[in-house]
Amino acid sequence: MQDVCTTGERLFKELDEYIKSINATPDKLISVLQKAQEIFGYLSPQVQQYIADALNIPASQVYGVVTFYNFFSTTPKGKVQIKVCLGTACYVKGADRVFERFLEELGVEPEKPTKDGQFSVHAVRCLGACSMAPVVLVGEKDFYGRMKPDMVPRIIAKYREVKS
Amino acid sequence: MKPILVLVSVDSNSVLLGAKQFVNYLREALEKYNLKDSVDVLETGSMGVYTQGVVMAVFPDDVYYSVRSVADVEKIVSEHLLKGRPVLSLEIPRERLKLVVEKEKVTEEVRIVLRNIGVIDPRSIDQYIARDGYFALHKALFEMKPEQVIETIKESGLRGRGGAGFPTGLKWQFTAKAQADQKYVVCNADEGEPGTFKDRLIMEGDPHSVIEAMIICGYAVGATKGYIYIRGEYYGSVENIQKAIKDAYDYGFLGENILGSGFSFDLTVRLGAGAYVCGEETALLESIEGKSGRPRLKPPYPPTNGLFGKPTVINNVETFANVPQIILNGANWFKQFGTQGSPGTKVFSLVGNVVRRGIVEVPMGVTVRELIYKFGGGLVGGKQLYMVQTGGTAGTFIGVDKLDVPLHYESFRDHGVSIGSGVILAMDEDVCPVDVALNTMEFFEHESCGKCTPCREGTRLAVEILRRMSRGQGKREDLDTLRQIAITTQEASLCGLGQSINVPLLSILDNFREEFLAHIGATACPRGVCRFEKPVTKVKTRV
Ligand SMILES: Cc1cc2nc3c(=O)[nH]c(=O)nc-3n(C[C@H](O)[C@H](O)[C@H](O)COP(=O)(O)O)c2cc1C
Ligand code: SF4
Ligand code: FES
């Protein structure tokens, strides 16, 4: 318990420093939320309240913004997020079968993390790499192009051990 | 300068083929063979062709390679660079280079927006300057009055490349005329139209052209602050734009008293948080202000009431990228390309089942047929073309009977073929229109911001009906209901998202009516695509 608490405090301190460093005004709310999600992994009610207080805006406004944008999540996601593009260019090349295969192999529903918290699978819109359709993005930067369902197990294996 | 130059095409698409890894390996190999002092390696932006591997060019020999593995790189270094023997097996045949090599391009290709892409190192401001970069800014600041800049843009006939085709000069003029203590210039780099990746390649391959244009615009309309709103997922674009902004400050093109002219301009990057509707100009402004990106009621329009309520110019990346060349070469030069109503060029993204997928810049008025067969190299595996989506998700679905329609900003009104953001998605006979329509409407259902009822409910209903059809439970009256939904949503919605769903929906219903009918009362999808009893996984969150 002790441990968790201090980690939590450390994270809030990090957020606080960021807010101070950019001299945050209400129009910077989205940047602050982006940073907070990077720090905490997701935006819990406590984190949202904290930001509302820091920027001096109503918590309901923060909540409205958080739920509006796809990027923000109010529940934990997997350490490794697998994003499968279902944009039209990918879709017509069989992206839905790739998406289903990920869900099957991991035994999860979309958006929900696996039991061990390692993975979550997300359907996303065009990633701007359409000439390589179908496209999968693992984490923030690892792109896989011309995906076939058979390539799915290998990709999962590669990220089994990765720590967020 | 070293005697040999190797150009490697590194962009978000070629990175997927291992471009970064090849560059690293190339550097190591040069070290290993002691060639470091005689060979320069330059990472450039897109060289256009992806389907063949990563493009690597060796100068002055003028040999182009397609590289698929580090073993290929090793071969090129040990054979060509070390011994001077080109590796024939990896060479890209001349005729396939049409898309790539500037000096060998076919007459139809014209590079205005893409002139530097694949030619310069986008991270080097010096290389941009060496290709006349920031000359237009200098010309505007010292040889032209703000009104003359606006007059030139108006005269050129440049129209917005973000999809709607609004005359850029007029937009600037409205903003210039508005009286206010503060005005803004905003670049719409939220590229979200599925299938489009031109703005990304422009920002990754030639970021300074966009920055230069925004400063010129600021001077013309009297704005001193600019924002570039970039899609959060576009890491490569963000990096290159941020580096470019920093360099522009260091060189005195941004900041106080630019080049001693007395004009000052500041530029900031803002990242999107993943909502398609934020590409709509007023939603984007809301988002920059830190709010939910829900569109505003128009009028008033941004030129009078934009960011923080102040007069604001908002233009697309590609629109801006045209500006420096127009200022440098004049309106008449620009008007020699394209059609009378839509002068200049357009950057198209060729995707789907074409042989050469990638981007190509050609004069307005090009036909879909030319794009697919001449520039795209036809269909993979010699298959038959069946359906083409033009202009993006909010664009049109056409059959092969409309391939010869020239594309420009009137081609939708005149022929029902939309140019939109420039997507050409070619589909062969393995697709099913019902399935594609469902995917398209699911996209709109998810991206509808929910602010107004017709769009929120209309997209939901359309998805419900199409989903039923794709499971084999469609009814004849469904087709009429879908039409009704399309028309009502178009007429009653608040913003361009809801107002444009009739375009894809009606075009696919009309052009592929037979296929929709064939799904009704059938026991299996006539095209073998829809899974008639498959439980549908509802896609919730898209990032
Ligand atoms: C739903 C929706 C999404 C849009 N997305 C984009 C986009 O991603 N990029 C863009 O430049 N314009 C987009 N637009 C068009 C903008 O509203 C606006 O017309 C454009 O930024 C104006 O710039 P331009 O005149 O240079 O084209 C979108 C419009 C709508 C209705
Ligand atoms: S038309 Fe759709 S996206 Fe636009 S404001 Fe209405 S609900 Fe939102
Ligand atoms: S449609 Fe998937 S990357 Fe563009």
Short mmCIF file of N, CA, C and O in Angstrom, two decimals, chain B residues 53 64 78 101 177 199 217 258 277 283 292 296 298 305 392 397 401 432 444 455-457 511 539:
data_model
loop_
_atom_site.label_atom_id
_atom_site.label_comp_id
_atom_site.label_asym_id
_atom_site.label_seq_id
_atom_site.Cartn_x
_atom_site.Cartn_y
_atom_site.Cartn_z
N GLY B 53 9.35 -1.97 -52.58
CA GLY B 53 10.40 -1.96 -51.57
C GLY B 53 10.84 -0.53 -51.33
O GLY B 53 10.24 0.40 -51.84
N TYR B 64 18.63 3.61 -59.62
CA TYR B 64 17.61 3.48 -58.59
C TYR B 64 17.41 2.03 -58.21
O TYR B 64 17.22 1.19 -59.08
N SER B 78 28.75 -3.39 -51.24
CA SER B 78 29.95 -4.15 -51.59
C SER B 78 30.17 -4.22 -53.10
O SER B 78 31.30 -4.30 -53.57
N VAL B 101 11.13 9.78 -60.56
CA VAL B 101 12.24 10.63 -60.91
C VAL B 101 11.77 11.89 -61.60
O VAL B 101 11.07 11.84 -62.60
N LYS B 177 -9.93 42.11 -44.26
CA LYS B 177 -10.85 43.25 -44.10
C LYS B 177 -11.43 43.36 -42.70
O LYS B 177 -11.85 44.44 -42.29
N ASP B 199 -1.16 14.97 -46.82
CA ASP B 199 -0.73 16.03 -45.91
C ASP B 199 0.41 15.53 -45.04
O ASP B 199 1.35 16.25 -44.73
N CYS B 217 0.86 34.30 -45.33
CA CYS B 217 -0.57 34.53 -45.09
C CYS B 217 -0.76 35.51 -43.94
O CYS B 217 -1.59 36.42 -44.03
N ILE B 258 10.64 40.03 -38.53
CA ILE B 258 11.17 39.01 -39.45
C ILE B 258 12.03 39.63 -40.55
O ILE B 258 11.58 40.51 -41.29
N VAL B 277 -14.26 14.58 -36.71
CA VAL B 277 -15.00 15.82 -36.90
C VAL B 277 -14.14 17.06 -36.60
O VAL B 277 -14.42 18.15 -37.06
N ALA B 283 -14.89 23.09 -35.63
CA ALA B 283 -14.63 22.10 -34.58
C ALA B 283 -13.15 22.14 -34.20
O ALA B 283 -12.77 22.06 -33.03
N SER B 292 -14.25 20.45 -26.31
CA SER B 292 -14.65 19.34 -27.16
C SER B 292 -14.78 19.86 -28.58
O SER B 292 -15.26 20.97 -28.79
N ARG B 296 -19.24 24.58 -34.70
CA ARG B 296 -20.07 25.73 -34.35
C ARG B 296 -21.10 25.93 -35.43
O ARG B 296 -20.94 25.49 -36.56
N LYS B 298 -22.71 27.92 -38.27
CA LYS B 298 -22.21 28.93 -39.19
C LYS B 298 -23.39 29.54 -39.94
O LYS B 298 -24.29 28.79 -40.30
N ASN B 305 -15.18 35.58 -37.26
CA ASN B 305 -15.21 35.09 -35.88
C ASN B 305 -14.58 33.70 -35.81
O ASN B 305 -15.27 32.70 -35.92
N GLY B 392 -12.46 10.26 -50.86
CA GLY B 392 -12.48 9.94 -49.44
C GLY B 392 -13.82 9.40 -48.99
O GLY B 392 -14.73 9.20 -49.79
N PHE B 397 -18.76 6.78 -54.60
CA PHE B 397 -18.45 5.45 -55.12
C PHE B 397 -18.93 5.39 -56.56
O PHE B 397 -20.09 5.65 -56.84
N ASP B 401 -18.16 2.87 -65.46
CA ASP B 401 -18.71 3.74 -66.50
C ASP B 401 -18.31 5.20 -66.33
O ASP B 401 -18.49 6.00 -67.22
N CYS B 432 -17.73 -6.25 -52.01
CA CYS B 432 -19.19 -6.23 -52.12
C CYS B 432 -19.67 -4.83 -51.73
O CYS B 432 -19.34 -4.33 -50.65
N PHE B 444 -19.08 6.88 -40.16
CA PHE B 444 -19.81 8.11 -39.87
C PHE B 444 -20.58 8.01 -38.55
O PHE B 444 -20.66 8.97 -37.80
N CYS B 455 -28.01 13.83 -37.75
CA CYS B 455 -26.77 13.14 -38.06
C CYS B 455 -26.57 11.96 -37.12
O CYS B 455 -26.27 10.85 -37.54
N ARG B 456 -26.81 12.18 -35.83
CA ARG B 456 -26.60 11.12 -34.84
C ARG B 456 -27.52 9.93 -35.12
O ARG B 456 -27.09 8.79 -35.20
N GLU B 457 -28.82 10.24 -35.31
CA GLU B 457 -29.79 9.16 -35.50
C GLU B 457 -29.75 8.60 -36.92
O GLU B 457 -29.93 7.41 -37.14
N ASN B 511 -25.28 3.72 -58.03
CA ASN B 511 -24.38 3.10 -58.99
C ASN B 511 -24.30 1.58 -58.84
O ASN B 511 -23.84 0.90 -59.75
N VAL B 539 -17.78 -2.10 -33.39
CA VAL B 539 -16.55 -1.37 -33.18
C VAL B 539 -16.84 -0.14 -32.36
O VAL B 539 -17.61 0.71 -32.77
#
